[in-house]
PDB file of N, CA and C in Angstrom:
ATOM      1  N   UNK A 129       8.566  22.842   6.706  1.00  0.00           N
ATOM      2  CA  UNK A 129       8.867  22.018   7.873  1.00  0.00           C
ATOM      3  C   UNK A 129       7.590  21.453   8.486  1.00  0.00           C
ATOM      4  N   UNK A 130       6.314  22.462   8.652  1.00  0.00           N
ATOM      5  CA  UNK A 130       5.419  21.988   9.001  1.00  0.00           C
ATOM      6  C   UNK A 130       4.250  20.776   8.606  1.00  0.00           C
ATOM      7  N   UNK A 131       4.565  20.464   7.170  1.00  0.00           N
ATOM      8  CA  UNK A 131       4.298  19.321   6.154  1.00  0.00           C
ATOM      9  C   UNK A 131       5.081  18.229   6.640  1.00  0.00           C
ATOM     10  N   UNK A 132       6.471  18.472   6.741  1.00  0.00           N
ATOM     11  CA  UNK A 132       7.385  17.219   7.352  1.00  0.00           C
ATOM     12  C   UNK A 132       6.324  16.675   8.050  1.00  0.00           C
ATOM     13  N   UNK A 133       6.401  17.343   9.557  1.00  0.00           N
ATOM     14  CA  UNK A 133       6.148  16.583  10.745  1.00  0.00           C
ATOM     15  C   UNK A 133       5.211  16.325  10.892  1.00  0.00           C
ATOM     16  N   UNK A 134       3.754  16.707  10.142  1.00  0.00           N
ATOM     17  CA  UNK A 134       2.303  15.972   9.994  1.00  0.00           C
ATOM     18  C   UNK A 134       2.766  15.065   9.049  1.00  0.00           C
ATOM     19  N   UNK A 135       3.196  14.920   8.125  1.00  0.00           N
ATOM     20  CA  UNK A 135       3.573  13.409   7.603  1.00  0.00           C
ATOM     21  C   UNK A 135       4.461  12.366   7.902  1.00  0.00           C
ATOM     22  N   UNK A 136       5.322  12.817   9.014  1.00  0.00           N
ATOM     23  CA  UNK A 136       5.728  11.923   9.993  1.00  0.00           C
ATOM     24  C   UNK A 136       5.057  11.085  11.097  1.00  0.00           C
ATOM     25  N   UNK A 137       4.204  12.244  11.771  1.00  0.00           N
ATOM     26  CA  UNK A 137       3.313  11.896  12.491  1.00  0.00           C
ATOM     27  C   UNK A 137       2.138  10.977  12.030  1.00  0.00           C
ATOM     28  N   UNK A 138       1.718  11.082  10.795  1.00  0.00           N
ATOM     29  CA  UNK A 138       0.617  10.142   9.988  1.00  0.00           C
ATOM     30  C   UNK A 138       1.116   8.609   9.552  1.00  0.00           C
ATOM     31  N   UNK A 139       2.795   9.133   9.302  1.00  0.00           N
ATOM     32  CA  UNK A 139       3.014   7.847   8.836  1.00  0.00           C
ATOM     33  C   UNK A 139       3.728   6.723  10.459  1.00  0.00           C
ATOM     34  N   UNK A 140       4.052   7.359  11.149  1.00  0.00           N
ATOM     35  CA  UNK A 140       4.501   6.454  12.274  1.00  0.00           C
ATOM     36  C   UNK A 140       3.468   6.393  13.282  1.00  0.00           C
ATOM     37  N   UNK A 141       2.170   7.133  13.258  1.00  0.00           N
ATOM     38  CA  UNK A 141       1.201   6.987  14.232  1.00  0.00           C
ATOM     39  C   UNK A 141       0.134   6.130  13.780  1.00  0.00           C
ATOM     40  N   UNK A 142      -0.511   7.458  12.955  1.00  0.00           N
ATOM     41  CA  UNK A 142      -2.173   6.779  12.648  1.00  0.00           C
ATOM     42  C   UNK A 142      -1.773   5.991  11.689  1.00  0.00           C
ATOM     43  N   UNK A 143      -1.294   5.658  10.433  1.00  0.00           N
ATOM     44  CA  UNK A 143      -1.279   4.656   9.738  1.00  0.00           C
ATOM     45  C   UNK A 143      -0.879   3.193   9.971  1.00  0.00           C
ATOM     46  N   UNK A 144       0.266   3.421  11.181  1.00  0.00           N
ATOM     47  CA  UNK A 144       0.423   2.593  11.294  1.00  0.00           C
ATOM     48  C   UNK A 144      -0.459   1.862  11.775  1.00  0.00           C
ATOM     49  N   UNK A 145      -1.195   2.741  13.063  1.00  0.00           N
ATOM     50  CA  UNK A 145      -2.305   1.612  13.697  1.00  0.00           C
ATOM     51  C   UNK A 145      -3.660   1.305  12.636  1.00  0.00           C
ATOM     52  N   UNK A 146      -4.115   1.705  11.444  1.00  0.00           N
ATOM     53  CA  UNK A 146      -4.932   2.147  10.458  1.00  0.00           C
ATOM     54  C   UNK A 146      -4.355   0.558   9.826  1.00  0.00           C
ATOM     55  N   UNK A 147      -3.047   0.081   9.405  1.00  0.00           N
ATOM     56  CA  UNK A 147      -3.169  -0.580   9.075  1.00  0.00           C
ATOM     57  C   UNK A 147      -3.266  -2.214   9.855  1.00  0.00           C
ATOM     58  N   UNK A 148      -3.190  -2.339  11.287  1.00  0.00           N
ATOM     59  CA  UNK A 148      -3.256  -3.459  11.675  1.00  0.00           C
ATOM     60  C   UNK A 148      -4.885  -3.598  11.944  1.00  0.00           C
ATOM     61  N   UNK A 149      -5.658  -2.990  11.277  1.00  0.00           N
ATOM     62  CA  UNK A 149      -7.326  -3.071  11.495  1.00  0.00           C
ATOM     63  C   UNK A 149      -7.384  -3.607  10.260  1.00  0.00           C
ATOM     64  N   UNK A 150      -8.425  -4.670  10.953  1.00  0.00           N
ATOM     65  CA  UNK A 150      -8.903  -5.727   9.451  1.00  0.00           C
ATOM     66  C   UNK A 150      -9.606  -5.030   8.244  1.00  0.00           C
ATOM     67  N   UNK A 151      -9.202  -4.203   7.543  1.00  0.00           N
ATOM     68  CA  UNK A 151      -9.624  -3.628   6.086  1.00  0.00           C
ATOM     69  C   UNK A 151      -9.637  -4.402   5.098  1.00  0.00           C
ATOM     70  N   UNK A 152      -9.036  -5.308   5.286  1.00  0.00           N
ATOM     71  CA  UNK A 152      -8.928  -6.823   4.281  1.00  0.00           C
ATOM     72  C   UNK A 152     -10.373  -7.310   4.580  1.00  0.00           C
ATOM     73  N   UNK A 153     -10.867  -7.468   5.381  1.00  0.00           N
ATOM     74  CA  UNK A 153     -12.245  -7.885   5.653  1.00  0.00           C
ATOM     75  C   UNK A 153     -13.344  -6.999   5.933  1.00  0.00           C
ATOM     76  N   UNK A 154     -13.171  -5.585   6.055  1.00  0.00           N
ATOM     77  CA  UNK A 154     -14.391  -4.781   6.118  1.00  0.00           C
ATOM     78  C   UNK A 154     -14.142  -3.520   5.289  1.00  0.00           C
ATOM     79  N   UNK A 155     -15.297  -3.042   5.192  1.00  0.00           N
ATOM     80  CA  UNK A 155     -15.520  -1.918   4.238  1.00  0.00           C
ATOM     81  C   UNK A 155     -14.909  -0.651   4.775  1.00  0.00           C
ATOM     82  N   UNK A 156     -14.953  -0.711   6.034  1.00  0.00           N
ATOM     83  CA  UNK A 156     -14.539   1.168   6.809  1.00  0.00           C
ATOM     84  C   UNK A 156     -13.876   0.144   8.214  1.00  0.00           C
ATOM     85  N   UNK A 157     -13.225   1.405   9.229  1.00  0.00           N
ATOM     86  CA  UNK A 157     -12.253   0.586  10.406  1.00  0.00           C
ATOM     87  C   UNK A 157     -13.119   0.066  11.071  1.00  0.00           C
ATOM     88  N   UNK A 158     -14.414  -0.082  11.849  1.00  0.00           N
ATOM     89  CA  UNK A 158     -15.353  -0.512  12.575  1.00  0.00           C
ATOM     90  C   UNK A 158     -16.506  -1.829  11.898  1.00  0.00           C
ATOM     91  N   UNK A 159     -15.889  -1.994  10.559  1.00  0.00           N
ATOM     92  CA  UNK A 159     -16.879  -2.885  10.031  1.00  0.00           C
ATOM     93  C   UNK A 159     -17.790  -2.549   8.642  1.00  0.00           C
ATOM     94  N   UNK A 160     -18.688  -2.778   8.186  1.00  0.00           N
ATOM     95  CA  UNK A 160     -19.229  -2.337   7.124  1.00  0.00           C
ATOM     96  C   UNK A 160     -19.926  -0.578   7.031  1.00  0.00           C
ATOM     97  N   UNK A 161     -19.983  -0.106   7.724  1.00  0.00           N
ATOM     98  CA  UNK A 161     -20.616   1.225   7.968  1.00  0.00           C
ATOM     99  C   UNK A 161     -19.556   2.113   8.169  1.00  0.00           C
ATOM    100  N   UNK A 162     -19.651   3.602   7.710  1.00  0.00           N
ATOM    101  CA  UNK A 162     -19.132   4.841   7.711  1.00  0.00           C
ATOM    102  C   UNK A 162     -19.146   5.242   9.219  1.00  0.00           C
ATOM    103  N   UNK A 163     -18.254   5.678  10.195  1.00  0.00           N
ATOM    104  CA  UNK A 163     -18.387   5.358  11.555  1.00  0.00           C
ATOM    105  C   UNK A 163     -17.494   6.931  11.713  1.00  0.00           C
ATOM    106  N   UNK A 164     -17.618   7.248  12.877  1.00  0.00           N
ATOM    107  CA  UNK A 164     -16.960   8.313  13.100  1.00  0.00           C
ATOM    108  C   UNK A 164     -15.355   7.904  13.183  1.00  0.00           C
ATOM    109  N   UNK A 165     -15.048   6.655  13.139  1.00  0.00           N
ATOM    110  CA  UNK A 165     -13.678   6.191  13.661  1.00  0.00           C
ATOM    111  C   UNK A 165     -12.777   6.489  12.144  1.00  0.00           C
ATOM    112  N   UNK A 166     -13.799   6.469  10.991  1.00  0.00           N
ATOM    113  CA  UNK A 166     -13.420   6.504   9.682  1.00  0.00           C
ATOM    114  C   UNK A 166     -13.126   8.449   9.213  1.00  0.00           C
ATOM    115  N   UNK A 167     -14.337   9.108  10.120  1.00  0.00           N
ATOM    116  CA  UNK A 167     -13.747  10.737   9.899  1.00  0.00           C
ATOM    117  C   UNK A 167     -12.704  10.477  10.372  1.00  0.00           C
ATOM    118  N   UNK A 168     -12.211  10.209  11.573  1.00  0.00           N
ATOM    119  CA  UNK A 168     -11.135  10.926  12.332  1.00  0.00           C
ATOM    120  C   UNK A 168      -9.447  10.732  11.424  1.00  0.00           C
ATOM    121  N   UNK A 169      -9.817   9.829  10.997  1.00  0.00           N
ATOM    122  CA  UNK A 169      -8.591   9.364   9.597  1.00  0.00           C
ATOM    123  C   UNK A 169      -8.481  10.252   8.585  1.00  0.00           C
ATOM    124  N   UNK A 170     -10.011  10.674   7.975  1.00  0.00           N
ATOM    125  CA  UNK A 170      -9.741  11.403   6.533  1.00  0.00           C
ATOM    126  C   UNK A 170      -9.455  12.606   6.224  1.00  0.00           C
ATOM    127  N   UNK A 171      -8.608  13.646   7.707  1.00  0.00           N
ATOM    128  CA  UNK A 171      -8.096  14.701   7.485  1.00  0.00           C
ATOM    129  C   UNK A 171      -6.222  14.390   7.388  1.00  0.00           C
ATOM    130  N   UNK A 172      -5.754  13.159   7.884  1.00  0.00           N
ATOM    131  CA  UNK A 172      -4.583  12.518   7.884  1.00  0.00           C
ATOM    132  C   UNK A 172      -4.555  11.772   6.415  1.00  0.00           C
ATOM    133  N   UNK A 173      -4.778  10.597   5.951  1.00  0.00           N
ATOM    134  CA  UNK A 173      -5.525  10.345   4.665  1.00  0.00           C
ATOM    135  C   UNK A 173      -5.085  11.547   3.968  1.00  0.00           C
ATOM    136  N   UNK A 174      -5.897  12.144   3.497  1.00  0.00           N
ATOM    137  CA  UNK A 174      -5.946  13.520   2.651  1.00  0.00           C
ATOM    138  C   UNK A 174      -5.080  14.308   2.580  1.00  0.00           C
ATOM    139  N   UNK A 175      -4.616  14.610   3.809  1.00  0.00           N
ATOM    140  CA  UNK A 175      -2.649  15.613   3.755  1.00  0.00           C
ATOM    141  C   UNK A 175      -2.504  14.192   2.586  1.00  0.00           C
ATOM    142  N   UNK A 176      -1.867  13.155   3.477  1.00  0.00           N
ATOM    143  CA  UNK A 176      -0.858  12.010   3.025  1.00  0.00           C
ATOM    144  C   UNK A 176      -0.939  12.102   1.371  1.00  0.00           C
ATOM    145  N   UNK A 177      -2.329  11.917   0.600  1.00  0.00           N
ATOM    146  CA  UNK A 177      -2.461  11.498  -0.333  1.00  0.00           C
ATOM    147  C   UNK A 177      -2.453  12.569  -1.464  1.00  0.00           C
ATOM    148  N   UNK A 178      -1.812  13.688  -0.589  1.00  0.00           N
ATOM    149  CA  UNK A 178      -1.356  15.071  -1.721  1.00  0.00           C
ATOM    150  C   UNK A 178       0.131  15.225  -1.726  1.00  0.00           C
ATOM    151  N   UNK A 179       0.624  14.683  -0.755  1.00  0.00           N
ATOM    152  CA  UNK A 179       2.317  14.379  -0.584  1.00  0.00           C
ATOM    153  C   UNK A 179       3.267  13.594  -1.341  1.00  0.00           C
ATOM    154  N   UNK A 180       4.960  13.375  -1.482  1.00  0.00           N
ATOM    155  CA  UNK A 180       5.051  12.430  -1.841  1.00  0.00           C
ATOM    156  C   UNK A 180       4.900  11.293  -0.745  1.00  0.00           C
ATOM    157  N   UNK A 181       4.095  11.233   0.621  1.00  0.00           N
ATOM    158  CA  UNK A 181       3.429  10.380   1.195  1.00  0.00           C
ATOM    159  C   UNK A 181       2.957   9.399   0.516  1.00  0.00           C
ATOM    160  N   UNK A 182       2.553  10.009  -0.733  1.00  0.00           N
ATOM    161  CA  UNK A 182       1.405   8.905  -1.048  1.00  0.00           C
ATOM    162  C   UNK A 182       1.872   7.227  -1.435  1.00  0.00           C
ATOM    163  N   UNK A 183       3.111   7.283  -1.392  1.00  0.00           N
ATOM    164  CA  UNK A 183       3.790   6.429  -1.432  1.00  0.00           C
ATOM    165  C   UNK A 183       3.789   5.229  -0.622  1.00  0.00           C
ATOM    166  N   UNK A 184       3.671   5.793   0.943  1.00  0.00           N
ATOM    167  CA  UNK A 184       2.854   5.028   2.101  1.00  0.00           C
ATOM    168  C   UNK A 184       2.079   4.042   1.948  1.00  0.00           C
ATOM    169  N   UNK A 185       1.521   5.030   1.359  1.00  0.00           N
ATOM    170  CA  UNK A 185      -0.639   4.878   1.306  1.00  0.00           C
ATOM    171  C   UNK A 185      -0.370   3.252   0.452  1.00  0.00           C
ATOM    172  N   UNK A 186       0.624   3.645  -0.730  1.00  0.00           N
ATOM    173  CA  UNK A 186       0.406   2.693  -1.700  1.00  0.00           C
ATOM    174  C   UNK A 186       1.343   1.358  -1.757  1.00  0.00           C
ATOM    175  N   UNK A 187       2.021   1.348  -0.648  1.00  0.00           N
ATOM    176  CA  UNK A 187       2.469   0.140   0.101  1.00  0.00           C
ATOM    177  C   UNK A 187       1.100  -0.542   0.733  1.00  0.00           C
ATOM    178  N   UNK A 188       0.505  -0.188   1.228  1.00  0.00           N
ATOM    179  CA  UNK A 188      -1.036  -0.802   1.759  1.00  0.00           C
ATOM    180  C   UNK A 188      -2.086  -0.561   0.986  1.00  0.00           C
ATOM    181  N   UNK A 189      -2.110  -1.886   0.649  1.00  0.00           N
ATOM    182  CA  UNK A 189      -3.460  -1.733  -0.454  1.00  0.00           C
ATOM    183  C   UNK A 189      -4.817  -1.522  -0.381  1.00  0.00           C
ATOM    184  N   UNK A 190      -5.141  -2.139   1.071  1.00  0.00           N
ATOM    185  CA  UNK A 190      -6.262  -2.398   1.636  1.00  0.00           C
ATOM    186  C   UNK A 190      -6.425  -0.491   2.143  1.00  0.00           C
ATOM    187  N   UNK A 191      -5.374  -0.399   2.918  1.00  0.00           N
ATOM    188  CA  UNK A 191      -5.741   1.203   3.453  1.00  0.00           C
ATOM    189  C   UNK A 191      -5.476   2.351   1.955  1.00  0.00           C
ATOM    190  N   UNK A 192      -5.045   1.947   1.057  1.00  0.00           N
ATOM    191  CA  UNK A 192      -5.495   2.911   0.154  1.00  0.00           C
ATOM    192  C   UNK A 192      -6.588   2.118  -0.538  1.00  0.00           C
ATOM    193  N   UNK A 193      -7.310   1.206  -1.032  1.00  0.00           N
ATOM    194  CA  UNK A 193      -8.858   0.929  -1.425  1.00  0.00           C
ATOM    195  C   UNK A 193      -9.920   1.841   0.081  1.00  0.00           C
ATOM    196  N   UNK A 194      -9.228   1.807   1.170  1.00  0.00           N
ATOM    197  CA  UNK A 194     -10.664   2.366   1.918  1.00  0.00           C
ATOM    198  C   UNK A 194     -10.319   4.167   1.864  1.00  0.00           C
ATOM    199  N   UNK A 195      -9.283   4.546   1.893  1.00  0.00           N
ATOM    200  CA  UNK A 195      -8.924   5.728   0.834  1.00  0.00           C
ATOM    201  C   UNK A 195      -9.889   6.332   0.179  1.00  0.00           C
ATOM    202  N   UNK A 196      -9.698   5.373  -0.993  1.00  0.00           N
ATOM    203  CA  UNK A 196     -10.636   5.721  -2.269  1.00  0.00           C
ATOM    204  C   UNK A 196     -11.805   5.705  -1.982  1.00  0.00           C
ATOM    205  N   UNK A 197     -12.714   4.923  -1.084  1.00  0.00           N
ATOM    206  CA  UNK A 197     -13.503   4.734  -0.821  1.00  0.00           C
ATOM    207  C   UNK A 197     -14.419   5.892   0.010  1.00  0.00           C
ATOM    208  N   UNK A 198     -13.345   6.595   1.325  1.00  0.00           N
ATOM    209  CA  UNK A 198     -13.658   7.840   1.926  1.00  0.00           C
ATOM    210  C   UNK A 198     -13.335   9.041   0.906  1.00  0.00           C
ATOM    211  N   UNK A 199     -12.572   9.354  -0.031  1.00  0.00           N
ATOM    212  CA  UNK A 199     -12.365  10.416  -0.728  1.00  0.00           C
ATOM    213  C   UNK A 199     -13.497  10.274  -1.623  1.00  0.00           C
ATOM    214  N   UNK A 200     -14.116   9.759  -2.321  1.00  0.00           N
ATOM    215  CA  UNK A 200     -15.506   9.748  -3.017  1.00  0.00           C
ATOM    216  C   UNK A 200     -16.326   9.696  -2.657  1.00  0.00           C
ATOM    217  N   UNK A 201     -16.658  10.210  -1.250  1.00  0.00           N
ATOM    218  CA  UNK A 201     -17.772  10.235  -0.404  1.00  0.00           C
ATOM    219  C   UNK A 201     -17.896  11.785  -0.954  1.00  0.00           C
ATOM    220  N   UNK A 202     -19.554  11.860  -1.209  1.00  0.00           N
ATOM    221  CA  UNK A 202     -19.811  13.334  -1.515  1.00  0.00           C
ATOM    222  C   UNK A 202     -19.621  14.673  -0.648  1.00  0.00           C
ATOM    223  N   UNK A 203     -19.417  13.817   0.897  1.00  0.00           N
ATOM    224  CA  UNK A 203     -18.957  14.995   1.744  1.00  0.00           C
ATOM    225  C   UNK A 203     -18.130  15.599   1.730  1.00  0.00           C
ATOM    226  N   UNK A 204     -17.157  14.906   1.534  1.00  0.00           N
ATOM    227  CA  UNK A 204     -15.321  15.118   1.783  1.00  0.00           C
ATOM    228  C   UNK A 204     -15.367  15.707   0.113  1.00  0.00           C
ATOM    229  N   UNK A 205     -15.883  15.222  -0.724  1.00  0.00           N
ATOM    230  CA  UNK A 205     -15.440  16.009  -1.960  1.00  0.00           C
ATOM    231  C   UNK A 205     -16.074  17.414  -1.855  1.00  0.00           C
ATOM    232  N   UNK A 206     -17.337  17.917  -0.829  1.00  0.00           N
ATOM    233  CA  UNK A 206     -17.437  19.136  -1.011  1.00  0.00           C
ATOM    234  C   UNK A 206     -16.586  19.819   0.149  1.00  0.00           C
ATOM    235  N   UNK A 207     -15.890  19.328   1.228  1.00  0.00           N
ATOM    236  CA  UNK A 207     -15.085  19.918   1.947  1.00  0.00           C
ATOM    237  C   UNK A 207     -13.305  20.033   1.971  1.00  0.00           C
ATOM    238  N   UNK A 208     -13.264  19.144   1.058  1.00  0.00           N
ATOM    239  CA  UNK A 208     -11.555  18.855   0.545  1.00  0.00           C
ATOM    240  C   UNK A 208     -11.195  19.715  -0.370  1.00  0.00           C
ATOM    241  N   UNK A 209     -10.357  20.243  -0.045  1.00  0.00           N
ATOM    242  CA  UNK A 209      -9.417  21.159  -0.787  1.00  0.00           C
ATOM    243  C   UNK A 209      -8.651  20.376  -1.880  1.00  0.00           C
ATOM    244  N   UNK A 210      -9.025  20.945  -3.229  1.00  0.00           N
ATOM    245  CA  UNK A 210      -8.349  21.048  -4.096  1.00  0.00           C
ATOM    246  C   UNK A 210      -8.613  19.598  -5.120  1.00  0.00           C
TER     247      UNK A 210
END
Protein backbone atom coordinates (compact mmCIF):
# COMPACT_ATOMS: atom_id res chain seq x y z
CA UNK A 1 0.00 0.00 0.00
CA UNK A 2 2.77 2.16 0.89
CA UNK A 3 4.35 2.03 -2.84
CA UNK A 4 0.73 2.91 -4.06
CA UNK A 5 0.57 6.22 -2.49
CA UNK A 6 4.27 7.49 -3.14
CA UNK A 7 3.50 6.72 -6.70
CA UNK A 8 0.42 8.47 -6.65
CA UNK A 9 1.76 11.24 -5.03
CA UNK A 10 4.82 11.44 -7.71
CA UNK A 11 2.63 10.98 -10.41
CA UNK A 12 -0.19 13.71 -9.63
CA UNK A 13 2.26 16.10 -7.80
CA UNK A 14 5.88 16.36 -8.65
CA UNK A 15 5.72 15.10 -12.14
CA UNK A 16 3.25 16.75 -13.01
CA UNK A 17 4.75 20.10 -12.18
CA UNK A 18 8.40 18.44 -13.46
CA UNK A 19 6.80 18.31 -16.60
CA UNK A 20 5.47 21.87 -17.39
CA UNK A 21 9.35 23.08 -16.88
CA UNK A 22 11.06 23.70 -20.10
CA UNK A 23 13.27 20.33 -20.34
CA UNK A 24 12.71 20.56 -24.02
CA UNK A 25 15.10 23.43 -23.82
CA UNK A 26 17.45 22.83 -20.89
CA UNK A 27 19.64 20.27 -19.61
CA UNK A 28 18.36 20.02 -15.68
CA UNK A 29 14.89 22.10 -14.20
CA UNK A 30 16.80 25.49 -13.58
CA UNK A 31 18.69 25.56 -16.88
CA UNK A 32 21.97 24.03 -17.97
CA UNK A 33 23.56 23.16 -14.50
CA UNK A 34 22.90 20.35 -11.85
CA UNK A 35 20.95 22.58 -9.23
CA UNK A 36 19.60 21.48 -6.05
CA UNK A 37 16.02 21.83 -7.67
CA UNK A 38 17.23 18.66 -9.78
CA UNK A 39 18.18 16.54 -6.22
CA UNK A 40 14.96 17.20 -4.83
CA UNK A 41 13.31 15.12 -7.88
CA UNK A 42 15.79 12.17 -7.96
CA UNK A 43 14.50 10.37 -4.86
CA UNK A 44 10.76 10.55 -6.65
CA UNK A 45 12.38 9.80 -10.22
CA UNK A 46 14.02 6.69 -8.81
CA UNK A 47 10.95 5.04 -6.72
CA UNK A 48 8.94 5.87 -10.19
CA UNK A 49 11.51 4.33 -12.46
CA UNK A 50 11.59 0.86 -10.48
CA UNK A 51 7.69 0.68 -10.64
CA UNK A 52 5.28 -0.18 -13.15
CA UNK A 53 5.36 3.82 -12.90
CA UNK A 54 7.76 3.79 -15.25
CA UNK A 55 5.27 4.01 -17.65
CA UNK A 56 4.66 7.73 -16.63
CA UNK A 57 8.13 8.58 -16.96
CA UNK A 58 7.84 7.23 -20.57
CA UNK A 59 4.88 9.20 -21.72
CA UNK A 60 7.36 12.28 -21.24
CA UNK A 61 10.21 12.13 -23.11
CA UNK A 62 11.94 15.10 -22.21
CA UNK A 63 11.44 14.18 -18.28
CA UNK A 64 12.66 10.71 -18.86
CA UNK A 65 15.97 11.98 -21.14
CA UNK A 66 16.71 14.29 -17.88
CA UNK A 67 16.06 10.93 -15.94
CA UNK A 68 18.73 9.32 -17.64
CA UNK A 69 20.69 12.04 -17.37
CA UNK A 70 20.40 12.34 -13.24
CA UNK A 71 20.58 8.45 -12.82
CA UNK A 72 24.16 8.36 -14.47
CA UNK A 73 25.42 10.86 -12.38
CA UNK A 74 28.21 9.07 -10.38
CA UNK A 75 26.57 10.17 -7.19
CA UNK A 76 23.23 8.74 -7.34
CA UNK A 77 24.80 5.55 -8.81
CA UNK A 78 26.84 5.24 -5.59
CA UNK A 79 23.77 6.05 -3.40
CA UNK A 80 20.83 4.28 -5.34
CA UNK A 81 19.73 1.18 -4.42
CA UNK A 82 19.88 -1.58 -6.54
Amino acid sequence: LGHRIVEELCRKRELRSVRHVPLQQNTFLVGDQFTVADIGFMPYLGYLAGTPAQATLEQHPHVLAWWKRLSERPSWRKVSVG
